Amino acid sequence: MSNSYYDMAQICRNGHVITSMAQSSPQSKQKFFSKCGEETVTACDSRGAPIRGYYHVPGVIAPLDYQKPAYCYNCGSPYSWTVKGIEAASELADELEGLTDDEKAQLKNSLPDLVNNSARRTVAEIKFKKIMKKAGSQAIAAMKEILFNVVNETVKKSLFGG
């Protein structure tokens, strides 16, 4: 499979995928995303590595089930949409009523572990669910809207159900 390769993705700074095949289908590219107005990027801001897109395997027809990355494969830096998602969820945590300052701090501290899929992810999921249950359904819905853009499928299912 030496001819297999990653295409380059184009994603807006808010995390909307424009195309996972910016190299092989450049006609799909946009300078700004038409639905949110944000600039689009095809490379990591920190080191300039291309954002990995669709994985092409010659002779294999596969579904386009592209999952945008949260972090750069080359340097480990978070992409702008990852940073924005963590910041927005953290800001929302400060606004939640019915939680103590300690619970808000625990909730905010759990966010990076939910996003980066670290060894502490399971602990972070349990803390998150326990605290959000106390915060109520409206708070859960708001967090879901923010975090769906930055956490992987496994974490989505764990936190918000199938």
PDB file of C-alpha atoms in Angstrom:
ATOM      1  CA  MET A   1       0.000   0.000   0.000  1.00  0.00           C
ATOM      2  CA  SER A   2       2.908   2.319  -0.693  1.00  0.00           C
ATOM      3  CA  ASN A   3       0.691   4.417  -2.970  1.00  0.00           C
ATOM      4  CA  SER A   4      -1.710   5.235  -0.117  1.00  0.00           C
ATOM      5  CA  TYR A   5      -1.692   8.840   1.016  1.00  0.00           C
ATOM      6  CA  TYR A   6      -3.473  11.484   3.032  1.00  0.00           C
ATOM      7  CA  ASP A   7      -5.131  14.207   1.047  1.00  0.00           C
ATOM      8  CA  MET A   8      -5.124  17.687   2.547  1.00  0.00           C
ATOM      9  CA  ALA A   9      -8.215  18.930   4.379  1.00  0.00           C
ATOM     10  CA  GLN A  10      -9.581  22.446   4.379  1.00  0.00           C
ATOM     11  CA  ILE A  11     -11.394  23.466   7.549  1.00  0.00           C
ATOM     12  CA  CYS A  12     -12.646  26.826   8.745  1.00  0.00           C
ATOM     13  CA  ARG A  13     -11.262  28.223  11.981  1.00  0.00           C
ATOM     14  CA  ASN A  14     -14.570  27.351  13.688  1.00  0.00           C
ATOM     15  CA  GLY A  15     -14.123  23.688  12.754  1.00  0.00           C
ATOM     16  CA  HIS A  16     -16.475  23.292   9.798  1.00  0.00           C
ATOM     17  CA  VAL A  17     -14.990  20.879   7.265  1.00  0.00           C
ATOM     18  CA  ILE A  18     -14.991  22.439   3.810  1.00  0.00           C
ATOM     19  CA  THR A  19     -13.383  19.437   2.111  1.00  0.00           C
ATOM     20  CA  SER A  20     -11.266  16.476   3.135  1.00  0.00           C
ATOM     21  CA  MET A  21      -9.803  16.395  -0.389  1.00  0.00           C
ATOM     22  CA  ALA A  22      -8.412  19.896  -0.976  1.00  0.00           C
ATOM     23  CA  GLN A  23      -5.459  18.551  -2.980  1.00  0.00           C
ATOM     24  CA  SER A  24      -7.273  16.112  -5.236  1.00  0.00           C
ATOM     25  CA  SER A  25     -10.387  18.305  -5.631  1.00  0.00           C
ATOM     26  CA  PRO A  26      -9.179  21.928  -5.384  1.00  0.00           C
ATOM     27  CA  GLN A  27     -12.420  23.189  -6.941  1.00  0.00           C
ATOM     28  CA  SER A  28     -14.096  22.493  -3.576  1.00  0.00           C
ATOM     29  CA  LYS A  29     -11.933  24.977  -1.692  1.00  0.00           C
ATOM     30  CA  GLN A  30     -13.247  28.244  -0.243  1.00  0.00           C
ATOM     31  CA  LYS A  31     -11.238  31.130   1.188  1.00  0.00           C
ATOM     32  CA  PHE A  32     -13.947  31.717   3.794  1.00  0.00           C
ATOM     33  CA  PHE A  33     -16.735  29.377   4.883  1.00  0.00           C
ATOM     34  CA  SER A  34     -20.023  30.670   3.527  1.00  0.00           C
ATOM     35  CA  LYS A  35     -22.090  29.596   6.566  1.00  0.00           C
ATOM     36  CA  CYS A  36     -20.054  31.240   9.356  1.00  0.00           C
ATOM     37  CA  GLY A  37     -17.755  33.675   7.535  1.00  0.00           C
ATOM     38  CA  GLU A  38     -14.563  32.311   9.100  1.00  0.00           C
ATOM     39  CA  GLU A  39     -11.315  32.017   7.202  1.00  0.00           C
ATOM     40  CA  THR A  40     -10.402  28.502   6.107  1.00  0.00           C
ATOM     41  CA  VAL A  41      -7.042  26.789   6.601  1.00  0.00           C
ATOM     42  CA  THR A  42      -5.251  23.802   5.129  1.00  0.00           C
ATOM     43  CA  ALA A  43      -2.225  23.777   7.436  1.00  0.00           C
ATOM     44  CA  CYS A  44      -1.278  23.932  11.107  1.00  0.00           C
ATOM     45  CA  ASP A  45      -0.722  27.490  12.335  1.00  0.00           C
ATOM     46  CA  SER A  46       2.212  26.424  14.517  1.00  0.00           C
ATOM     47  CA  ARG A  47       4.467  24.520  12.123  1.00  0.00           C
ATOM     48  CA  GLY A  48       2.702  24.647   8.759  1.00  0.00           C
ATOM     49  CA  ALA A  49       2.095  20.912   8.342  1.00  0.00           C
ATOM     50  CA  PRO A  50      -0.874  20.161   6.079  1.00  0.00           C
ATOM     51  CA  ILE A  51      -4.078  19.188   7.861  1.00  0.00           C
ATOM     52  CA  ARG A  52      -4.584  15.507   7.133  1.00  0.00           C
ATOM     53  CA  GLY A  53      -7.651  14.848   5.068  1.00  0.00           C
ATOM     54  CA  TYR A  54      -9.164  11.801   3.436  1.00  0.00           C
ATOM     55  CA  TYR A  55      -6.913   8.723   3.333  1.00  0.00           C
ATOM     56  CA  HIS A  56      -6.673   7.466  -0.258  1.00  0.00           C
ATOM     57  CA  VAL A  57      -5.990   3.765  -0.836  1.00  0.00           C
ATOM     58  CA  PRO A  58      -5.654   2.902  -4.524  1.00  0.00           C
ATOM     59  CA  GLY A  59      -8.137   0.244  -5.653  1.00  0.00           C
ATOM     60  CA  VAL A  60     -10.292   0.602  -2.528  1.00  0.00           C
ATOM     61  CA  ILE A  61     -13.607   2.392  -2.560  1.00  0.00           C
ATOM     62  CA  ALA A  62     -14.380   3.577   0.942  1.00  0.00           C
ATOM     63  CA  PRO A  63     -17.029   5.881   2.411  1.00  0.00           C
ATOM     64  CA  LEU A  64     -16.060   9.469   3.050  1.00  0.00           C
ATOM     65  CA  ASP A  65     -16.293   9.225   6.835  1.00  0.00           C
ATOM     66  CA  TYR A  66     -13.703  11.910   7.531  1.00  0.00           C
ATOM     67  CA  GLN A  67     -13.225  13.001  11.136  1.00  0.00           C
ATOM     68  CA  LYS A  68     -11.380  16.282  11.456  1.00  0.00           C
ATOM     69  CA  PRO A  69      -8.400  16.209  13.805  1.00  0.00           C
ATOM     70  CA  ALA A  70      -8.291  18.158  17.052  1.00  0.00           C
ATOM     71  CA  TYR A  71      -4.484  18.338  17.133  1.00  0.00           C
ATOM     72  CA  CYS A  72      -1.730  18.532  14.531  1.00  0.00           C
ATOM     73  CA  TYR A  73      -0.137  15.158  13.772  1.00  0.00           C
ATOM     74  CA  ASN A  74       3.220  16.851  13.226  1.00  0.00           C
ATOM     75  CA  CYS A  75       3.663  19.083  16.282  1.00  0.00           C
ATOM     76  CA  GLY A  76       0.771  18.250  18.632  1.00  0.00           C
ATOM     77  CA  SER A  77      -0.600  21.797  18.681  1.00  0.00           C
ATOM     78  CA  PRO A  78      -4.359  22.178  18.959  1.00  0.00           C
ATOM     79  CA  TYR A  79      -6.117  23.542  15.907  1.00  0.00           C
ATOM     80  CA  SER A  80      -8.063  26.807  16.256  1.00  0.00           C
ATOM     81  CA  TRP A  81     -11.420  24.988  16.459  1.00  0.00           C
ATOM     82  CA  THR A  82     -10.134  22.874  19.336  1.00  0.00           C
ATOM     83  CA  VAL A  83      -8.967  25.931  21.259  1.00  0.00           C
ATOM     84  CA  LYS A  84     -12.236  27.761  20.554  1.00  0.00           C
ATOM     85  CA  GLY A  85     -14.300  24.762  21.677  1.00  0.00           C
ATOM     86  CA  ILE A  86     -12.459  24.358  24.976  1.00  0.00           C
ATOM     87  CA  GLU A  87     -12.631  28.112  25.613  1.00  0.00           C
ATOM     88  CA  ALA A  88     -16.372  28.257  24.845  1.00  0.00           C
ATOM     89  CA  ALA A  89     -17.148  25.237  27.052  1.00  0.00           C
ATOM     90  CA  SER A  90     -15.040  26.724  29.840  1.00  0.00           C
ATOM     91  CA  GLU A  91     -16.844  30.053  29.542  1.00  0.00           C
ATOM     92  CA  LEU A  92     -20.197  28.261  29.638  1.00  0.00           C
ATOM     93  CA  ALA A  93     -19.108  26.363  32.768  1.00  0.00           C
ATOM     94  CA  ASP A  94     -18.615  29.706  34.540  1.00  0.00           C
ATOM     95  CA  GLU A  95     -22.192  30.688  33.661  1.00  0.00           C
ATOM     96  CA  LEU A  96     -23.913  27.542  34.897  1.00  0.00           C
ATOM     97  CA  GLU A  97     -26.192  28.116  37.850  1.00  0.00           C
ATOM     98  CA  GLY A  98     -26.558  25.619  40.641  1.00  0.00           C
ATOM     99  CA  LEU A  99     -22.897  24.599  40.633  1.00  0.00           C
ATOM    100  CA  THR A 100     -20.324  25.494  43.249  1.00  0.00           C
ATOM    101  CA  ASP A 101     -17.124  27.252  42.243  1.00  0.00           C
ATOM    102  CA  ASP A 102     -15.284  23.978  42.885  1.00  0.00           C
ATOM    103  CA  GLU A 103     -17.634  22.065  40.568  1.00  0.00           C
ATOM    104  CA  LYS A 104     -17.193  24.701  37.865  1.00  0.00           C
ATOM    105  CA  ALA A 105     -13.411  24.404  38.215  1.00  0.00           C
ATOM    106  CA  GLN A 106     -13.594  20.589  38.031  1.00  0.00           C
ATOM    107  CA  LEU A 107     -15.768  20.820  34.933  1.00  0.00           C
ATOM    108  CA  LYS A 108     -13.352  23.222  33.224  1.00  0.00           C
ATOM    109  CA  ASN A 109     -10.351  21.104  34.199  1.00  0.00           C
ATOM    110  CA  SER A 110     -11.972  18.004  32.660  1.00  0.00           C
ATOM    111  CA  LEU A 111     -12.403  19.588  29.220  1.00  0.00           C
ATOM    112  CA  PRO A 112      -8.843  19.141  27.850  1.00  0.00           C
ATOM    113  CA  ASP A 113      -8.889  15.447  28.835  1.00  0.00           C
ATOM    114  CA  LEU A 114     -12.194  14.950  27.004  1.00  0.00           C
ATOM    115  CA  VAL A 115     -10.814  16.534  23.866  1.00  0.00           C
ATOM    116  CA  ASN A 116      -7.313  15.073  23.713  1.00  0.00           C
ATOM    117  CA  ASN A 117      -8.397  11.512  24.473  1.00  0.00           C
ATOM    118  CA  SER A 118      -5.794  11.153  27.213  1.00  0.00           C
ATOM    119  CA  ALA A 119      -5.451   8.351  29.737  1.00  0.00           C
ATOM    120  CA  ARG A 120      -7.559  10.521  32.041  1.00  0.00           C
ATOM    121  CA  ARG A 121     -10.474  10.598  29.592  1.00  0.00           C
ATOM    122  CA  THR A 122     -12.613   8.102  31.510  1.00  0.00           C
ATOM    123  CA  VAL A 123     -12.158  10.030  34.746  1.00  0.00           C
ATOM    124  CA  ALA A 124     -12.985  13.265  32.927  1.00  0.00           C
ATOM    125  CA  GLU A 125     -16.138  11.713  31.427  1.00  0.00           C
ATOM    126  CA  ILE A 126     -17.375  10.590  34.851  1.00  0.00           C
ATOM    127  CA  LYS A 127     -16.722  14.007  36.399  1.00  0.00           C
ATOM    128  CA  PHE A 128     -18.341  15.756  33.471  1.00  0.00           C
ATOM    129  CA  LYS A 129     -21.503  13.613  33.568  1.00  0.00           C
ATOM    130  CA  LYS A 130     -21.830  13.889  37.346  1.00  0.00           C
ATOM    131  CA  ILE A 131     -21.485  17.668  37.361  1.00  0.00           C
ATOM    132  CA  MET A 132     -23.619  18.245  34.265  1.00  0.00           C
ATOM    133  CA  LYS A 133     -26.409  16.124  35.731  1.00  0.00           C
ATOM    134  CA  LYS A 134     -26.549  18.619  38.579  1.00  0.00           C
ATOM    135  CA  ALA A 135     -26.476  21.538  36.114  1.00  0.00           C
ATOM    136  CA  GLY A 136     -29.613  20.321  34.321  1.00  0.00           C
ATOM    137  CA  SER A 137     -30.839  19.468  30.845  1.00  0.00           C
ATOM    138  CA  GLN A 138     -30.554  22.983  29.394  1.00  0.00           C
ATOM    139  CA  ALA A 139     -26.887  23.129  30.413  1.00  0.00           C
ATOM    140  CA  ILE A 140     -26.274  19.651  28.980  1.00  0.00           C
ATOM    141  CA  ALA A 141     -27.801  20.692  25.659  1.00  0.00           C
ATOM    142  CA  ALA A 142     -25.629  23.813  25.513  1.00  0.00           C
ATOM    143  CA  MET A 143     -22.444  21.851  26.329  1.00  0.00           C
ATOM    144  CA  LYS A 144     -23.372  19.238  23.743  1.00  0.00           C
ATOM    145  CA  GLU A 145     -23.678  21.901  21.065  1.00  0.00           C
ATOM    146  CA  ILE A 146     -20.195  23.205  21.883  1.00  0.00           C
ATOM    147  CA  LEU A 147     -18.376  19.923  22.474  1.00  0.00           C
ATOM    148  CA  PHE A 148     -19.788  18.016  19.493  1.00  0.00           C
ATOM    149  CA  ASN A 149     -17.419  20.043  17.333  1.00  0.00           C
ATOM    150  CA  VAL A 150     -14.257  19.021  19.219  1.00  0.00           C
ATOM    151  CA  VAL A 151     -14.584  15.592  20.860  1.00  0.00           C
ATOM    152  CA  ASN A 152     -14.297  12.232  19.104  1.00  0.00           C
ATOM    153  CA  GLU A 153     -17.194   9.849  18.450  1.00  0.00           C
ATOM    154  CA  THR A 154     -16.480   7.658  21.490  1.00  0.00           C
ATOM    155  CA  VAL A 155     -16.632  10.623  23.855  1.00  0.00           C
ATOM    156  CA  LYS A 156     -19.792  11.948  22.171  1.00  0.00           C
ATOM    157  CA  LYS A 157     -21.548   8.628  22.769  1.00  0.00           C
ATOM    158  CA  SER A 158     -20.325   8.410  26.344  1.00  0.00           C
ATOM    159  CA  LEU A 159     -21.343  11.941  27.303  1.00  0.00           C
ATOM    160  CA  PHE A 160     -24.493  12.433  25.293  1.00  0.00           C
ATOM    161  CA  GLY A 161     -25.725   8.988  24.295  1.00  0.00           C
ATOM    162  CA  GLY A 162     -25.923   7.248  20.918  1.00  0.00           C
TER     163      GLY A 162
END
